[in-house]
Amino acid sequence: MKSIIWFSLFTAAFSITNPHLPQHSNMSSENDTLSEGQYYRGGADDLRSPCPIINSLANHGYIARDGRNITGSQLKAALEHIGLGFDTAGGLVKIAFQDHVDPPEGTPRTTANFGLRDAGQVNEDGDPVLNLDQLGRPHAIEHDVSVTRQDRALGDYIHLNPDLYQQLLASSSNGTSFSISDIGNLRKKRFEQSKRDNPELDLDKRMHYIACAEVGGIMGVFGKGLYHVPKEYIEAIFGEERLPFDEGWRPRWTKLYLPEAGAVTLAISHYAWPF
């Protein structure tokens, strides 16, 4: 269970402050002139992942803006800076930077299959690195029943699906923020939709907990009070792939350690349980 939470909090990650710049279609050499924290949305030549939080980090320059050659130390520092505890950040990096091994055909995935790197994938200094598009590789942590991405068998599982995004925004029970029950109920609804529309649906109990931990990380990092995430934060993160500094968010003062992350994950799973 701990390893699942470590890995899933990859989606609930990183950042710091600074004003954001408008979206641009091509970043190219502009990358070299932007300061850390400035928002500049990646272009066609930049690598991005299925995760809007990770993409936001690249758009703000907390990890490589082109989405390439990200080291474990960069990832760990960003995770801890946003407010994750050393156990969540360190465990996440340890698993993510393992070499990826596909499971034998017909067998379930285990944590041994959750590594994202290719064998021997290092930078010019010999440090292990990964690229953002590797977060979407099959037989790793990428899974069906995303709240804003299509299932792999149904189309584009990397980029935001407009219909699913609108469904996410409409899932707030009070119209202004998102609670644990809101997110859990949405996850259950998404499972029913995928079960109906995707004959190749791939979501076992392990991946269900991963999916709940992903949104649980968002609740823990961006939530106010008893884990209520303001709607404007969700619009910034999912709609613009931008960290919601302009909306008033700041990294939490107390770290998000595994016990708290696990409790939030289980609370969401209570509402989302589809089995």
Coordinates of C-alpha atoms in Angstrom, one line a residue:
M1 CA 0.0 0.0 0.0
K2 CA 2.8 2.4 0.8
S3 CA 4.5 1.9 -2.5
I4 CA 1.2 2.6 -4.3
I5 CA 0.8 5.9 -2.5
W6 CA 4.4 6.9 -3.1
F7 CA 3.9 6.4 -6.8
S8 CA 0.5 7.9 -7.2
L9 CA 1.4 11.2 -5.5
F10 CA 3.5 11.8 -8.6
T11 CA 0.3 13.4 -9.8
A12 CA -0.1 15.7 -6.8
A13 CA 3.2 17.4 -7.2
F14 CA 5.5 20.2 -7.0
S15 CA 5.9 24.0 -7.2
I16 CA 6.6 27.4 -5.8
T17 CA 5.5 31.0 -6.6
N18 CA 5.8 33.7 -9.3
P19 CA 3.6 35.4 -11.8
H20 CA 2.5 33.4 -14.9
L21 CA 2.9 34.4 -18.5
P22 CA 0.3 33.9 -21.2
Q23 CA 0.2 30.7 -23.2
H24 CA 2.5 30.3 -26.2
S25 CA 2.5 27.8 -29.0
N26 CA 6.3 27.4 -29.2
M27 CA 8.8 27.8 -26.3
S28 CA 12.0 27.0 -28.2
S29 CA 14.9 29.3 -27.1
E30 CA 12.6 31.3 -24.8
N31 CA 13.2 28.5 -22.3
D32 CA 16.6 29.9 -21.6
T33 CA 15.3 33.4 -20.7
L34 CA 12.5 32.4 -18.3
S35 CA 13.1 32.5 -14.6
E36 CA 12.0 29.6 -12.4
G37 CA 8.4 30.0 -11.5
Q38 CA 7.3 31.9 -14.5
Y39 CA 4.4 30.2 -16.4
Y40 CA 5.0 29.6 -20.1
R41 CA 3.0 26.7 -21.6
G42 CA 5.0 24.2 -23.6
G43 CA 4.9 23.9 -27.3
A44 CA 4.8 21.2 -29.9
D45 CA 8.4 20.2 -29.4
D46 CA 8.2 19.8 -25.7
L47 CA 7.3 16.5 -24.0
R48 CA 4.3 16.3 -21.7
S49 CA 2.6 13.6 -19.6
P50 CA -1.0 12.6 -18.9
C51 CA -0.7 14.3 -15.6
P52 CA -1.7 18.0 -15.4
I53 CA 0.3 18.6 -12.2
I54 CA 3.5 17.3 -13.7
N55 CA 2.9 19.4 -16.9
S56 CA 2.3 22.4 -14.7
L57 CA 5.7 22.0 -13.1
A58 CA 7.3 22.0 -16.5
N59 CA 5.3 25.0 -17.5
H60 CA 6.6 26.8 -14.4
G61 CA 10.2 25.6 -14.9
Y62 CA 10.5 23.6 -11.6
I63 CA 11.4 20.7 -13.7
A64 CA 12.9 20.9 -17.3
R65 CA 10.6 23.0 -19.4
D66 CA 11.1 20.7 -22.4
G67 CA 10.1 17.7 -20.4
R68 CA 13.4 15.9 -21.0
N69 CA 16.2 14.5 -18.8
I70 CA 14.6 15.1 -15.4
T71 CA 16.8 13.7 -12.6
G72 CA 15.7 12.1 -9.4
S73 CA 17.2 14.9 -7.3
Q74 CA 15.2 17.5 -9.2
L75 CA 12.0 15.5 -8.7
K76 CA 12.6 14.9 -5.0
A77 CA 13.4 18.5 -4.3
A78 CA 10.3 19.7 -6.1
L79 CA 8.1 17.2 -4.2
E80 CA 9.5 18.3 -0.8
H81 CA 9.2 22.0 -1.7
I82 CA 5.5 21.7 -2.4
G83 CA 5.0 20.1 1.0
L84 CA 5.4 16.3 0.6
G85 CA 7.2 14.6 3.4
F86 CA 10.6 12.9 2.9
D87 CA 8.9 9.5 2.9
T88 CA 6.5 10.2 0.1
A89 CA 9.0 12.1 -2.0
G90 CA 11.9 9.7 -1.4
G91 CA 9.7 6.6 -2.0
L92 CA 8.2 8.1 -5.1
V93 CA 11.6 8.8 -6.7
K94 CA 13.0 5.4 -5.8
I95 CA 10.2 3.6 -7.6
A96 CA 9.8 6.0 -10.6
F97 CA 13.5 5.8 -11.4
Q98 CA 13.7 2.0 -11.6
D99 CA 14.1 0.5 -15.1
H100 CA 10.7 -0.4 -16.5
V101 CA 9.9 -4.1 -17.0
D102 CA 6.7 -5.2 -18.7
P103 CA 4.8 -7.9 -16.7
P104 CA 4.5 -11.3 -18.4
E105 CA 1.5 -11.5 -20.6
G106 CA -1.7 -12.3 -18.7
T107 CA -0.2 -11.5 -15.3
P108 CA -1.1 -8.4 -13.1
R109 CA 1.2 -5.5 -12.6
T110 CA 3.2 -5.2 -9.5
T111 CA 5.4 -2.4 -8.1
A112 CA 8.3 -4.0 -9.9
N113 CA 6.6 -2.9 -13.2
F114 CA 6.1 0.7 -12.1
G115 CA 9.5 1.9 -13.0
L116 CA 9.5 4.5 -15.9
R117 CA 13.0 4.6 -17.2
D118 CA 14.5 2.7 -20.0
A119 CA 17.5 0.6 -19.1
G120 CA 20.7 2.7 -19.2
Q121 CA 18.8 6.0 -19.6
V122 CA 21.2 8.6 -18.2
N123 CA 22.2 12.2 -18.9
E124 CA 25.7 13.3 -20.0
D125 CA 26.9 13.2 -16.3
G126 CA 25.7 9.6 -16.0
D127 CA 22.8 10.5 -13.7
P128 CA 19.5 8.5 -14.2
V129 CA 16.9 10.6 -15.9
L130 CA 13.4 10.2 -17.3
N131 CA 11.2 12.1 -19.8
L132 CA 7.6 13.3 -19.1
D133 CA 6.1 11.3 -21.9
Q134 CA 7.3 8.1 -20.2
L135 CA 4.7 8.7 -17.5
G136 CA 2.2 7.5 -20.1
R137 CA 4.0 4.3 -21.1
P138 CA 1.8 1.1 -20.9
H139 CA 2.1 -1.4 -18.1
A140 CA 3.4 1.1 -15.6
I141 CA 1.4 3.7 -13.6
E142 CA -0.8 5.0 -16.4
H143 CA -4.3 3.6 -16.0
D144 CA -7.8 3.7 -17.4
V145 CA -10.6 5.7 -15.7
S146 CA -8.8 9.0 -15.5
V147 CA -11.0 11.9 -14.4
T148 CA -9.9 14.1 -17.4
R149 CA -8.2 11.7 -19.9
Q150 CA -9.7 9.0 -22.2
D151 CA -8.9 5.4 -21.7
R152 CA -6.0 4.2 -23.8
A153 CA -8.2 2.0 -26.0
L154 CA -10.6 4.9 -26.6
G155 CA -8.3 7.5 -28.0
D156 CA -6.0 10.2 -26.7
Y157 CA -5.0 9.3 -23.1
I158 CA -2.3 12.0 -22.9
H159 CA -4.2 15.3 -23.4
L160 CA -7.1 16.9 -21.6
N161 CA -10.5 15.7 -22.9
P162 CA -12.9 18.7 -23.0
D163 CA -16.0 16.7 -22.2
L164 CA -14.4 15.0 -19.2
Y165 CA -13.0 18.3 -18.0
Q166 CA -16.5 19.8 -18.0
Q167 CA -17.8 16.8 -16.2
L168 CA -15.1 17.3 -13.6
L169 CA -16.1 21.0 -13.1
A170 CA -19.8 20.0 -12.8
S171 CA -19.0 17.4 -10.1
S172 CA -18.7 20.0 -7.3
S173 CA -21.7 19.6 -5.0
N174 CA -21.6 23.2 -3.9
G175 CA -20.4 24.8 -7.1
T176 CA -17.4 26.5 -5.5
S177 CA -15.1 23.7 -4.3
F178 CA -14.4 20.0 -4.5
S179 CA -14.7 17.7 -1.4
I180 CA -13.4 14.2 -0.9
S181 CA -16.9 12.8 -1.5
D182 CA -17.2 14.9 -4.7
I183 CA -14.0 13.5 -6.1
G184 CA -14.7 9.9 -4.9
N185 CA -18.2 10.0 -6.5
L186 CA -16.7 11.3 -9.7
R187 CA -14.2 8.5 -9.8
K188 CA -17.0 5.9 -9.4
K189 CA -19.0 7.6 -12.2
R190 CA -15.9 7.4 -14.4
F191 CA -15.5 3.7 -13.8
E192 CA -19.1 3.1 -14.8
Q193 CA -18.6 5.1 -18.0
S194 CA -15.5 3.2 -18.9
K195 CA -17.1 -0.1 -18.1
R196 CA -19.9 0.8 -20.5
D197 CA -17.8 2.2 -23.3
N198 CA -14.5 0.4 -23.1
P199 CA -14.5 -3.4 -23.8
E200 CA -10.7 -3.4 -23.0
L201 CA -11.1 -1.7 -19.6
D202 CA -8.0 -2.3 -17.5
L203 CA -8.5 -1.3 -13.9
D204 CA -7.8 -3.7 -11.0
K205 CA -7.9 -3.0 -7.3
R206 CA -4.2 -2.0 -7.2
M207 CA -4.7 0.5 -10.0
H208 CA -7.9 1.7 -8.4
Y209 CA -5.9 2.7 -5.3
I210 CA -3.3 4.4 -7.5
A211 CA -6.1 6.4 -9.1
C212 CA -7.5 7.4 -5.7
A213 CA -4.1 8.3 -4.4
E214 CA -3.5 10.6 -7.4
V215 CA -6.6 12.7 -6.7
G216 CA -5.9 12.3 -3.0
G217 CA -2.6 13.9 -3.5
I218 CA -4.3 16.9 -5.1
M219 CA -6.7 17.1 -2.2
G220 CA -3.8 17.0 0.3
V221 CA -1.6 19.5 -1.5
F222 CA -4.2 22.0 -2.8
G223 CA -7.0 21.5 -0.4
K224 CA -8.1 24.0 2.2
G225 CA -9.5 23.0 5.7
L226 CA -10.9 19.5 5.5
Y227 CA -9.6 18.9 2.0
H228 CA -11.8 21.2 0.0
V229 CA -10.1 22.3 -3.2
P230 CA -11.4 25.6 -4.6
K231 CA -12.9 25.4 -8.1
E232 CA -10.5 28.1 -9.4
Y233 CA -7.6 25.9 -8.4
I234 CA -9.0 23.0 -10.3
E235 CA -9.5 25.3 -13.4
A236 CA -5.9 26.5 -13.2
I237 CA -4.4 23.0 -12.8
F238 CA -6.5 21.0 -15.2
G239 CA -7.6 23.8 -17.7
E240 CA -4.4 25.7 -18.0
E241 CA -1.8 23.2 -16.6
R242 CA -0.8 26.1 -14.3
L243 CA -0.1 26.2 -10.5
P244 CA -2.8 28.4 -8.9
F245 CA -0.6 31.0 -7.3
D246 CA -2.6 33.8 -8.8
E247 CA -5.7 32.3 -7.1
G248 CA -4.1 32.5 -3.7
W249 CA -2.6 29.0 -3.3
R250 CA 0.7 28.6 -1.4
P251 CA 2.6 25.4 -0.5
R252 CA 1.3 23.9 2.8
W253 CA 3.3 24.6 6.0
T254 CA 3.1 21.0 7.3
K255 CA 4.4 18.2 5.2
L256 CA 2.1 15.6 3.6
Y257 CA 3.5 12.3 5.1
L258 CA 2.4 8.8 4.2
P259 CA -0.1 8.3 7.0
E260 CA -2.1 11.4 6.0
A261 CA -1.8 10.6 2.3
G262 CA -3.0 7.0 3.0
A263 CA -6.0 8.2 5.0
V264 CA -7.1 10.6 2.3
T265 CA -6.7 7.9 -0.3
L266 CA -8.8 5.5 1.6
A267 CA -11.5 8.1 2.2
I268 CA -11.7 8.8 -1.5
S269 CA -11.8 5.0 -2.2
H270 CA -14.7 4.6 0.1
Y271 CA -16.8 6.8 -2.2
A272 CA -15.2 5.5 -5.4
W273 CA -15.1 1.8 -4.7
P274 CA -16.5 0.1 -7.9
F275 CA -15.8 -3.6 -7.3

